[in-house]
Short mmCIF file of C-alpha atoms in Angstrom, two decimals:
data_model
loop_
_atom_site.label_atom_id
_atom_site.label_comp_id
_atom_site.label_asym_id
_atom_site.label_seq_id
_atom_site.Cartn_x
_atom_site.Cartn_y
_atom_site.Cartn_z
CA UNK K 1 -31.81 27.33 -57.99
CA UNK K 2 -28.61 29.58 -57.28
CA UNK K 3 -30.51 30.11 -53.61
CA UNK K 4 -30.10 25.79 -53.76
CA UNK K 5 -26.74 26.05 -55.08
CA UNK K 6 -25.77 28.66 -51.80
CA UNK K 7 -27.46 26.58 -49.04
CA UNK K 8 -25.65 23.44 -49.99
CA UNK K 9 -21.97 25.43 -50.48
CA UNK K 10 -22.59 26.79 -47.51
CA UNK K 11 -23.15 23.55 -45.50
CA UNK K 12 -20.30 22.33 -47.44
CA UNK K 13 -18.12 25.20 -46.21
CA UNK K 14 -19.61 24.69 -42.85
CA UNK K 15 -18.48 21.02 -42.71
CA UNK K 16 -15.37 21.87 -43.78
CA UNK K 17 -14.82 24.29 -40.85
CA UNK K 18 -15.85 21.24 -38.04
CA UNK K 19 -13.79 19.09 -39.35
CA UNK K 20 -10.63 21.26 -39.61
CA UNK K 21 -11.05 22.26 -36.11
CA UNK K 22 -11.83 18.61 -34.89
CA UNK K 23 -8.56 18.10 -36.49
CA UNK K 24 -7.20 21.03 -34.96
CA UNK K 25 -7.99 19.78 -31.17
CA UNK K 26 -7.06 16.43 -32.09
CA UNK K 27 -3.47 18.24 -32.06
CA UNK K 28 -3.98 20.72 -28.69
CA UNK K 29 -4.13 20.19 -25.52
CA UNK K 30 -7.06 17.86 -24.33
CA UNK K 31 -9.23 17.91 -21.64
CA UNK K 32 -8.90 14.36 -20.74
CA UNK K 33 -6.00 12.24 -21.67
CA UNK K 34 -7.06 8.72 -21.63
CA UNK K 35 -4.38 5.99 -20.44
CA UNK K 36 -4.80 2.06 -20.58
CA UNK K 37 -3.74 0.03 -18.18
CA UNK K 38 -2.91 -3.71 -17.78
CA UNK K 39 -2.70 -5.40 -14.87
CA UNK K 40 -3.95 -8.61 -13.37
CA UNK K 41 -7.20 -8.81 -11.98
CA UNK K 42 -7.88 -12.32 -12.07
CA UNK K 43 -5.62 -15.47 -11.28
CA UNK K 44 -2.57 -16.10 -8.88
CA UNK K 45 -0.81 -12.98 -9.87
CA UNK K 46 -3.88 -10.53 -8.85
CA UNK K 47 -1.95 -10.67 -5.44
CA UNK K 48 0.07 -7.89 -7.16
CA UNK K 49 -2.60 -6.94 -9.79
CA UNK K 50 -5.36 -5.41 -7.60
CA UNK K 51 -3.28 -3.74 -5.03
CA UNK K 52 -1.17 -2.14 -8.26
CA UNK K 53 -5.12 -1.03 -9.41
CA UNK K 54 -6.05 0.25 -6.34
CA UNK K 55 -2.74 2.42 -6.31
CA UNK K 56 -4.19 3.62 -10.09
CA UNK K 57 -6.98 4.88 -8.61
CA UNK K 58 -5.68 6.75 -5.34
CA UNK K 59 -2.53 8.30 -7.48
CA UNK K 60 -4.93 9.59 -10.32
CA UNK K 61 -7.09 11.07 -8.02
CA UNK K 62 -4.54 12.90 -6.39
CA UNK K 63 -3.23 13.93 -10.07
CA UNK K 64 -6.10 15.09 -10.90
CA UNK K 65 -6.98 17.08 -7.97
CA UNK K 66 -3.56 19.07 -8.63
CA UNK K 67 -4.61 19.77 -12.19
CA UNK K 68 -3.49 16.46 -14.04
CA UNK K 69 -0.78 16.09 -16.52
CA UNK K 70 -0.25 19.66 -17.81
CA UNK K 71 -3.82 20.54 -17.38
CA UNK K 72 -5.48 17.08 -18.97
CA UNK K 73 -7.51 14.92 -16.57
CA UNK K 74 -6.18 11.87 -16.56
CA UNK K 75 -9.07 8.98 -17.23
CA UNK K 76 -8.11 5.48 -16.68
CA UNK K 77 -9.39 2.17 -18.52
CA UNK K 78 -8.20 -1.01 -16.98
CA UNK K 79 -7.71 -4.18 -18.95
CA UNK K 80 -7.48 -7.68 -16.95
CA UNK K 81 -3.91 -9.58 -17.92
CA UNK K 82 -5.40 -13.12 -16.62
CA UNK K 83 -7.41 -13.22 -19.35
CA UNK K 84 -4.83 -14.69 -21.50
CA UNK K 85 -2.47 -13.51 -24.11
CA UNK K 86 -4.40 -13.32 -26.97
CA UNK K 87 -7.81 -11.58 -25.26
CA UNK K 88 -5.08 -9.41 -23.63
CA UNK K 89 -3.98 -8.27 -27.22
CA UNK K 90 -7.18 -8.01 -28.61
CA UNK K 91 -8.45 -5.91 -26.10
CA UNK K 92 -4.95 -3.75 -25.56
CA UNK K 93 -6.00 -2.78 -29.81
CA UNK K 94 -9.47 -2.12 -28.94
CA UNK K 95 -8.80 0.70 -26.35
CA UNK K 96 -5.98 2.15 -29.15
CA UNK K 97 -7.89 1.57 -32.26
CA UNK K 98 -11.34 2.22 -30.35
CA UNK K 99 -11.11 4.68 -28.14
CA UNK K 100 -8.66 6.44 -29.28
CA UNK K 101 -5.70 5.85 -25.67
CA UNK K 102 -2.72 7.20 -26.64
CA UNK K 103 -0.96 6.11 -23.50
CA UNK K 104 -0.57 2.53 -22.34
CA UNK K 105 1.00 1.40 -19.07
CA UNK K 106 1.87 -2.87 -19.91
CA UNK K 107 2.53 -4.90 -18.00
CA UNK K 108 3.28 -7.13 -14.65
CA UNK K 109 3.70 -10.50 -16.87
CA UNK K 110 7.39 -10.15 -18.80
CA UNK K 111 5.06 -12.78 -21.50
CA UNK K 112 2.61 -10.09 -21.69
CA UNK K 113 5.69 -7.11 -22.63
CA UNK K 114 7.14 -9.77 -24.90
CA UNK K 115 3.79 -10.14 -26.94
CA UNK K 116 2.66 -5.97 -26.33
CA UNK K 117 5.94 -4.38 -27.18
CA UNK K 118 5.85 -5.02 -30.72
CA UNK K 119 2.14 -4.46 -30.93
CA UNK K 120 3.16 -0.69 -29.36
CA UNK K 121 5.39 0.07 -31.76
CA UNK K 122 3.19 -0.65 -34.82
CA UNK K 123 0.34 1.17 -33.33
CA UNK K 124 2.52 4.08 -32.70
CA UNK K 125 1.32 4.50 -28.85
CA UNK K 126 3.93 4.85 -26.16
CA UNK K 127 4.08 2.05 -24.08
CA UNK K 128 5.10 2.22 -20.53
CA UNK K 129 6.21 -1.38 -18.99
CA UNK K 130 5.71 -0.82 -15.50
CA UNK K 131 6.05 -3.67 -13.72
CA UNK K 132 7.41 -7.06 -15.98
CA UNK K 133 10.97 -8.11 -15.38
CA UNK K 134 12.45 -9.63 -18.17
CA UNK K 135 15.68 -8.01 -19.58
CA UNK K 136 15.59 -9.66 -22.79
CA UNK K 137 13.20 -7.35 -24.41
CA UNK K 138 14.96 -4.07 -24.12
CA UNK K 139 18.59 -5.30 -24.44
CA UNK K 140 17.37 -7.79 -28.10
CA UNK K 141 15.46 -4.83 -29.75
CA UNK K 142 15.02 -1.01 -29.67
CA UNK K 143 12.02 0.39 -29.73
CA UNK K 144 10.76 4.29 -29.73
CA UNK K 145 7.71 3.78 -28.24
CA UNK K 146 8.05 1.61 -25.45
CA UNK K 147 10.00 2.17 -22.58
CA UNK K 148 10.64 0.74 -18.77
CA UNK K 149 10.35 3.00 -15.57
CA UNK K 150 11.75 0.13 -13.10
CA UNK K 151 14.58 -2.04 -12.80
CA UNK K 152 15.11 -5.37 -14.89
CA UNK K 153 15.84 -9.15 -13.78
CA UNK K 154 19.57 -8.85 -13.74
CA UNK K 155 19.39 -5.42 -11.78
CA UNK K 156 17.62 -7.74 -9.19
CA UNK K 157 19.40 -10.67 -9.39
CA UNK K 158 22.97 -9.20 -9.55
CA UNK K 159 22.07 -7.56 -5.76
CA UNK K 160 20.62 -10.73 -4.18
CA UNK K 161 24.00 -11.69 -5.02
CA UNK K 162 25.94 -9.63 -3.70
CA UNK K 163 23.85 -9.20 -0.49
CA UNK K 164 24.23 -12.71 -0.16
CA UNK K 165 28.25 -12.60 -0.60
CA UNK K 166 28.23 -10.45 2.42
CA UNK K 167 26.04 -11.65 4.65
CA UNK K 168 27.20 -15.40 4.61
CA UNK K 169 30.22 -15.19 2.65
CA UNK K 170 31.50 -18.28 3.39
CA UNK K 171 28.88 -20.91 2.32
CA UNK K 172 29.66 -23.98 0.36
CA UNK K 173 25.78 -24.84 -0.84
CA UNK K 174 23.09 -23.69 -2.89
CA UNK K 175 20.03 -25.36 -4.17
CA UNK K 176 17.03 -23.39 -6.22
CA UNK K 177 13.46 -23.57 -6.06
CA UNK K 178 11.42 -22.06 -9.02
CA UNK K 179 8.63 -21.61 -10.75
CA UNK K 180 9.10 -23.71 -13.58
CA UNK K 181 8.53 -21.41 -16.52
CA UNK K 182 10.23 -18.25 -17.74
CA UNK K 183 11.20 -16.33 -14.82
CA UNK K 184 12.29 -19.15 -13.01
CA UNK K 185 14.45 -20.22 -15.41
CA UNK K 186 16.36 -16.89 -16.60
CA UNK K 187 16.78 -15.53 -13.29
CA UNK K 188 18.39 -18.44 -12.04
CA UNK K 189 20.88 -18.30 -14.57
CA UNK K 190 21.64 -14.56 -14.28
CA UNK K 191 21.61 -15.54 -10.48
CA UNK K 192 23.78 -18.71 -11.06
CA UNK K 193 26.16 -17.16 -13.56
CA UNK K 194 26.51 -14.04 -11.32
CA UNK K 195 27.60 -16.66 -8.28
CA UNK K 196 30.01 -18.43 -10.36
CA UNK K 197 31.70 -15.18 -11.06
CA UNK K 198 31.94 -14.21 -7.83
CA UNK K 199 32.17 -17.11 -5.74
CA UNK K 200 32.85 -20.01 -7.92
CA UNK K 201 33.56 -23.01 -5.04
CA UNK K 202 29.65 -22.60 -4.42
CA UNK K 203 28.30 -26.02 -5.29
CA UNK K 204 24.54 -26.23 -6.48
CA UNK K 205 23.22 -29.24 -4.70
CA UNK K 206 19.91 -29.44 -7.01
CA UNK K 207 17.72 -27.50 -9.28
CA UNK K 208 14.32 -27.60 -8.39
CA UNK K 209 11.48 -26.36 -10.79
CA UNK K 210 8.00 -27.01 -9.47
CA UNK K 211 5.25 -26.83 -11.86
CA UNK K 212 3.66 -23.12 -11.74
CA UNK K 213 0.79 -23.15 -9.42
CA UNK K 214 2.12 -25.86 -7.59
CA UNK K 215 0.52 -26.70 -4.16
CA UNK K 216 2.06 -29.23 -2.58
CA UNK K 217 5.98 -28.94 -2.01
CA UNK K 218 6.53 -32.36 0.41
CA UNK K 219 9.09 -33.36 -2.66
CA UNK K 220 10.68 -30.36 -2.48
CA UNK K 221 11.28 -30.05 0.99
CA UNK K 222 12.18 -33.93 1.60
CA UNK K 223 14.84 -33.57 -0.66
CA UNK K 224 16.32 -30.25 0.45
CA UNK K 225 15.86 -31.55 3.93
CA UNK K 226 18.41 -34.87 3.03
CA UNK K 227 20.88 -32.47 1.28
CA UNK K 228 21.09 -29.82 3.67
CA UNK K 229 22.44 -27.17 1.64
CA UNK K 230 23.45 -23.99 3.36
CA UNK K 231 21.55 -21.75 1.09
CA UNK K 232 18.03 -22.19 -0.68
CA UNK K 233 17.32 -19.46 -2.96
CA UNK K 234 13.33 -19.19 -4.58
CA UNK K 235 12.64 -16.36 -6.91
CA UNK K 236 9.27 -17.60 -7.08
CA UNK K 237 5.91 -15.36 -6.06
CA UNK K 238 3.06 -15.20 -4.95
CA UNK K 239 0.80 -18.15 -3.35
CA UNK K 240 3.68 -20.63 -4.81
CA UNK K 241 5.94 -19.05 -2.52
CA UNK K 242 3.95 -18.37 0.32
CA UNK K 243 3.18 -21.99 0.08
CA UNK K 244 6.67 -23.07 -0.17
CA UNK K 245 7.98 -20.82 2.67
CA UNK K 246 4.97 -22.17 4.52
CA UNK K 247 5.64 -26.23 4.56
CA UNK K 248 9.27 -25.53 5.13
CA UNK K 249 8.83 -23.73 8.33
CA UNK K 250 6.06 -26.37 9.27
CA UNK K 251 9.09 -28.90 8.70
CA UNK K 252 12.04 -27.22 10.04
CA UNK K 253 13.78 -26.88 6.73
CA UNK K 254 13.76 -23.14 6.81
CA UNK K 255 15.77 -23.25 10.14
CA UNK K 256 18.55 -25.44 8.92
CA UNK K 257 19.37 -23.14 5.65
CA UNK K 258 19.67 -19.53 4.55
CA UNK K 259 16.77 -18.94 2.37
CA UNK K 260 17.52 -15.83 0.03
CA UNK K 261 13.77 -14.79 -1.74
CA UNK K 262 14.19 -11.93 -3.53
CA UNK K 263 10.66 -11.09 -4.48
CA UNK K 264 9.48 -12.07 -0.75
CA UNK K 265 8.72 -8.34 0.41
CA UNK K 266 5.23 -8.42 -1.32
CA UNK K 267 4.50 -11.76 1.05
CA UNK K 268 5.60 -10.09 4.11
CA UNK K 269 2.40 -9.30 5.59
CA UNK K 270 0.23 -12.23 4.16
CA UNK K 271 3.31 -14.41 5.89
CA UNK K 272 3.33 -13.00 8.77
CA UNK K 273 4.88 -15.28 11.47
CA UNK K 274 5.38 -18.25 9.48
CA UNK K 275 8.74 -16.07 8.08
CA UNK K 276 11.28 -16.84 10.91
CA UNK K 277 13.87 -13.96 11.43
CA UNK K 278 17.31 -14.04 9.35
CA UNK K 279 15.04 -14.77 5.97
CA UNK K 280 16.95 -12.55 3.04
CA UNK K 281 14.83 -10.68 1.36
CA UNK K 282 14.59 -8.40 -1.80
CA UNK K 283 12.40 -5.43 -2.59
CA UNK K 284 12.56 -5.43 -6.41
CA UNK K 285 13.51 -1.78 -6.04
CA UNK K 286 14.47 0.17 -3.30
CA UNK K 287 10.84 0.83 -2.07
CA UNK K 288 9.57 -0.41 1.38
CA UNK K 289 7.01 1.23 3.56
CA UNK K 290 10.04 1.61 6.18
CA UNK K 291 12.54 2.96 3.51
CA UNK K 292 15.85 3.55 5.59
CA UNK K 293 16.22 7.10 4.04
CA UNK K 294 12.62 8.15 3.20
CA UNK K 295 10.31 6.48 5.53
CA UNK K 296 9.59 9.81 7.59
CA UNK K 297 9.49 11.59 3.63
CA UNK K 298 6.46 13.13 3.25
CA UNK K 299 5.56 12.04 -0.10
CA UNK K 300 5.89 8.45 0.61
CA UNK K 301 4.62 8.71 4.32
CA UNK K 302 1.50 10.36 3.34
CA UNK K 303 1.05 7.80 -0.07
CA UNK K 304 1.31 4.65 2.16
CA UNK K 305 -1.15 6.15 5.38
CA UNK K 306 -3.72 6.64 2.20
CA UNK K 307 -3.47 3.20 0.60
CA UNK K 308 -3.66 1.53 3.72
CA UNK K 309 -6.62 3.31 4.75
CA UNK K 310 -7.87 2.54 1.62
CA UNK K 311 -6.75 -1.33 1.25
CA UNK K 312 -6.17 -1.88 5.12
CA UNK K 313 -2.21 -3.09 3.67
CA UNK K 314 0.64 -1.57 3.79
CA UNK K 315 2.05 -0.82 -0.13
CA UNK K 316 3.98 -4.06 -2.43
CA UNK K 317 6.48 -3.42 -4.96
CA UNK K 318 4.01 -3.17 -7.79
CA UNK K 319 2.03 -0.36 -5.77
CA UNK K 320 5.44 1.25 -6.07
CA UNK K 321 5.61 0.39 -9.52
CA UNK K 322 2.57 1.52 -10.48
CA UNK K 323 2.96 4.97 -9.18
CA UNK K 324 6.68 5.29 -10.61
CA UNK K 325 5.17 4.60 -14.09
CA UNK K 326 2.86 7.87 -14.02
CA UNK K 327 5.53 9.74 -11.80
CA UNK K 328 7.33 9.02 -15.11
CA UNK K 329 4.80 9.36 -17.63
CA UNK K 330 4.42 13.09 -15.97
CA UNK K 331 7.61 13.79 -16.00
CA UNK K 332 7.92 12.73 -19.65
CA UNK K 333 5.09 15.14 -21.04
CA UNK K 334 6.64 17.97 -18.76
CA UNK K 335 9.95 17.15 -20.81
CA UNK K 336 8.70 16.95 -24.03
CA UNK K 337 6.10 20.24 -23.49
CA UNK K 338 9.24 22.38 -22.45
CA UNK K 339 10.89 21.21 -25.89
CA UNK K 340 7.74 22.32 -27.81
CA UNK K 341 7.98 25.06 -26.75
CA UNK K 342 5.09 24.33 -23.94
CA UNK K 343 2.49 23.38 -26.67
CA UNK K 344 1.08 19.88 -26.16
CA UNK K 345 3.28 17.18 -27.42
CA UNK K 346 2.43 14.65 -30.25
CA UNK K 347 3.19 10.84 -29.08
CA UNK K 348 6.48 11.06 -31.13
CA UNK K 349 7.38 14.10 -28.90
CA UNK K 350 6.35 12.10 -26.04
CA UNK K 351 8.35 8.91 -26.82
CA UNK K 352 11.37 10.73 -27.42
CA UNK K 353 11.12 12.62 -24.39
CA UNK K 354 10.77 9.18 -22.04
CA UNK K 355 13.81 8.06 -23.03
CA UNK K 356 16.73 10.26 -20.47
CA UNK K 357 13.95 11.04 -19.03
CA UNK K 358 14.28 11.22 -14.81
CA UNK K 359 12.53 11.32 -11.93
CA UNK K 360 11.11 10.61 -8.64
CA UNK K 361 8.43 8.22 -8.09
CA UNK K 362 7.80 7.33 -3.66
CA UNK K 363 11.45 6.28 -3.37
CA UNK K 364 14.83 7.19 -4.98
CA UNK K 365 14.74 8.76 -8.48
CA UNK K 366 14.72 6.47 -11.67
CA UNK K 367 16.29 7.54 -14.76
CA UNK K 368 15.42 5.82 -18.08
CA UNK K 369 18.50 5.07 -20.27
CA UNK K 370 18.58 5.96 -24.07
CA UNK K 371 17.44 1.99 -24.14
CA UNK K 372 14.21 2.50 -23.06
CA UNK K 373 15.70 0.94 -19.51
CA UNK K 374 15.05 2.36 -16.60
CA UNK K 375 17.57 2.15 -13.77
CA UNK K 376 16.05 1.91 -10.24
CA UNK K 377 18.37 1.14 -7.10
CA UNK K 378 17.67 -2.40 -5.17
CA UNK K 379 16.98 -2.86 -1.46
CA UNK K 380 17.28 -6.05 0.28
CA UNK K 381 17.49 -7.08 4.32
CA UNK K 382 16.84 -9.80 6.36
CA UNK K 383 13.78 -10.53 8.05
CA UNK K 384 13.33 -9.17 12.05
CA UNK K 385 10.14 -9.13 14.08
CA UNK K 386 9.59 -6.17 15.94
CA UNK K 387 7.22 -4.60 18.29
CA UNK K 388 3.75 -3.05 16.15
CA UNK K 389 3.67 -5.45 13.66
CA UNK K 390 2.55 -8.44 13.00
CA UNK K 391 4.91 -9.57 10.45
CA UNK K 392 8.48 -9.51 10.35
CA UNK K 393 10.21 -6.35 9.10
CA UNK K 394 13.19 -5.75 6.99
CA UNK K 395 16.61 -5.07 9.16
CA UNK K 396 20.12 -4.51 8.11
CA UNK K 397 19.13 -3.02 4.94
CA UNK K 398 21.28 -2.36 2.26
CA UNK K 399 20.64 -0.08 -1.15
CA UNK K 400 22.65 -1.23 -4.75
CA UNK K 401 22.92 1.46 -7.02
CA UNK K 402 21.21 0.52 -10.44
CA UNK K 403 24.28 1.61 -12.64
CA UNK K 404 26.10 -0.91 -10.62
CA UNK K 405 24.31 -4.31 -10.81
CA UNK K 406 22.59 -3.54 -14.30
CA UNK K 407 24.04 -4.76 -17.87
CA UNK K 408 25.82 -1.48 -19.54
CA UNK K 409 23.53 -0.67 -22.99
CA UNK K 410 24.43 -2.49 -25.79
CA UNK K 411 25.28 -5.92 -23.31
CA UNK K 412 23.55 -8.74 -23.33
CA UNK K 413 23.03 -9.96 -18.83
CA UNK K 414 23.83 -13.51 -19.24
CA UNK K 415 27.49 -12.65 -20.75
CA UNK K 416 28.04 -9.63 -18.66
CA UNK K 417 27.45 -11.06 -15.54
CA UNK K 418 30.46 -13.78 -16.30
CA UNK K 419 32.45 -10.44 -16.41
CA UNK K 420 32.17 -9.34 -12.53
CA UNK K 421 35.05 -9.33 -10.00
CA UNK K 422 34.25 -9.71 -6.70
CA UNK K 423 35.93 -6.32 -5.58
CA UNK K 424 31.90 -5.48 -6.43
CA UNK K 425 30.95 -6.94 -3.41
CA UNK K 426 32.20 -4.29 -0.94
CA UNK K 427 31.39 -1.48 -3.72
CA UNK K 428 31.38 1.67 -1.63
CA UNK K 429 28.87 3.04 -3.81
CA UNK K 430 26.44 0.56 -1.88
CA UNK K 431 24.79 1.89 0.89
CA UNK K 432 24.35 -0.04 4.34
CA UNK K 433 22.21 0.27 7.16
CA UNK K 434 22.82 -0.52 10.63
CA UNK K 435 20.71 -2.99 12.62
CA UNK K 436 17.61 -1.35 14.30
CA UNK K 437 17.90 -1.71 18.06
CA UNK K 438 15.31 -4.46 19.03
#
């Protein structure tokens, strides 16, 4: 009986022990530290999606072969954003709830931050929005949790601006062509509302919203063709702007107006020729394969010789993107490890640490306001073609400094905007590049 009594005590006691030291490692240092990641994989915007993934993979692997983050392999699930908002959701819990990711990196689609950001914060798991634009979400709310390691829409609207203002300062016209949801909408009025401020004799001929997904652009282009306005500007993506820029070059609109596209560097290369030269165009960023400052840096040299061996393509801005989120995400454990005192931090520790966080992803360094915003400088040029490549490049580059063209914390972009003086247009804090000799 008492030898009964022992046995069971004893297993008991032994229980006891696994499950205080499970609890134990649950607070260490793992051996793996498992990250989700959203991105699309299916639909128009996989065009960004895949090549982002593919960036996933080669930068973890290289992470990984220098020892991870802090010693943990990093281990990678991928979740598919075309899926649709509410499998998105379900599936973002599963991996949290499930599997027990601590670590999210969400998301290209500023619909899918709007619906994950509040998700984040309930399920306590920092949240790293790597790629979605909208500025709304950080400047309505604060959040501890999540946090954004690239610019925002008015950061990237504010310098098409002002590249525009002094490259063809004296125009008259502008007409817009946009995807007719969201993004179409807001950044034309942060882009609108910026031109008023600075230039406010522009006329806007018409305001052109195409459904998303659109394919045939003949209305479009007849019209802009009978108005003739001296600028176009599209912030559209993807194949609705390759398509666009396509059947106005077929039709000679693109040579009888400026077009300004400031998300046109990812369609560069699947352009190619049908991009005539003296096309502005915006980098969403300051990242470009031929980066005026960096392009011979060996970090970003020897990152875009291995993706294109890899993808046979040079890098897009949400390769960049991708790879600035877990430059950041490293940087953030290395921040909040040296404040405990080099013991692994909890995800409180973590989330604190993002926010002032900075640092250095292929490109110029990013440094994440108390806001959860990062600020990341913008690039833009015109279009050029040039010998070795068989699309046009970027020339006559120029580099806006985030702190510059991005809403001060605590401001809401459509108001602030209003507020700019056109002194900002020859800022000497941005930096110019001469024209590359031909």
């Amino acid at each position: 009986m008492f030898r009964s009594k022992f046995t069971r005590l004893a297993a008991l006691a032994a229980s006891a022990l696994v499950l205080t030291t499970g609890t134990h490692a649950q607070t260490g240092k793992p051996t793996e530290l498992k990250i989700g990641i959203t991105t699309f994989l299916s639909g128009p915007a996989s065009v960004f999606g895949v090549p982002a993934k593919h960036a996933a993979e080669l930068y973890i692997e290289q992470l990984n072969a220098a020892g991870g983050i802090n010693g943990a392999k990093i281990v990678p699930t991928f979740i598919d954003e075309g899926v649709g908002s509410d499998k998105l959701l379900s599936e973002y819990r599963r991996v949290v709830q499930e599997q027990g990711v601590r670590v999210m990196l969400a998301s290209i689609s500023s619909g899918s931050c709007n619906t994950i950001a509040p998700v984040a914060e309930d399920l306590k798991v920092m949240n790293i929005m790597w790629d979605c634009g909208t500025e709304k979400l950080l400047e309505d709310k604060r959040y501890r949790y999540v946090v954004r390691t690239q610019a925002n829409a008015t950061t990237e609207m504010v310098a098409s601006v002002l590249y525009l203002l002094r490259v063809k300062p004296d125009f008259k016209t502008i007409a817009v062509v946009n995807q007719d949801y969201a993004w179409g909408r807001d950044s034309w009025e942060l882009f609108s509302n910026t031109l008023k401020a600075l230039k406010p004799d522009v006329k806007v001929v018409a305001e052109l919203f195409p459904k998303f997904g659109a394919t045939d652009f003949s209305t479009e282009v007849s019209r802009l063709q009978a108005l003739r306005p001296d600028v176009i500007l599209s912030t559209s993506w993807g194949g609705d702007l390759d398509t666009f820029v396509r059947q106005s070059a077929q039709r000679g609109l693109i040579r009888n107006s400026l077009f300004v596209l400031p998300l046109a560097e990812s369609s560069l290369e699947r352009l190619g020729n049908s991009l005539p030269e003296g096309v502005i165009v915006g980098a969403r960023g300051d990242h470009y394969f031929l980066h005026p400052e960096l392009k011979d840096d060996p970090k970003l040299k020897n990152f875009v010789q291995k993706f294109k061996e890899k993808t046979g393509a040079y890098p897009i801005y949400s390769v960049y993107h991708m790879v600035q989120a877990l430059d950041g995400l490293v940087a953030g454990y290395d921040k909040a490890a040296k404040s405990n005192k080099g013991q692994w931090p909890s995800t409180e520790q973590l989330a604190d640490a993002m926010h002032g966080v900075e640092f250095r992803g292929l490109t110029r360094s990013v440094k994440i306001r108390e806001d959860g915003q990062g600020l990341e400088d913008q690039l833009l040029g015109v279009t050029r073609k040039a010998p070795g490549y068989a699309f046009p490049i970027l020339d006559k580059m120029a580099i806006y400094p985030a702190e510059l063209v991005t809403a001060p914390v605590g401001q809401k972009s459509p108001e602030w905007v209003k507020t700019l003086k056109p002194e900002i247009i020859n800022s000497p804090r941005i930096k110019t590049f001469a024209s590359a000799d031909k």
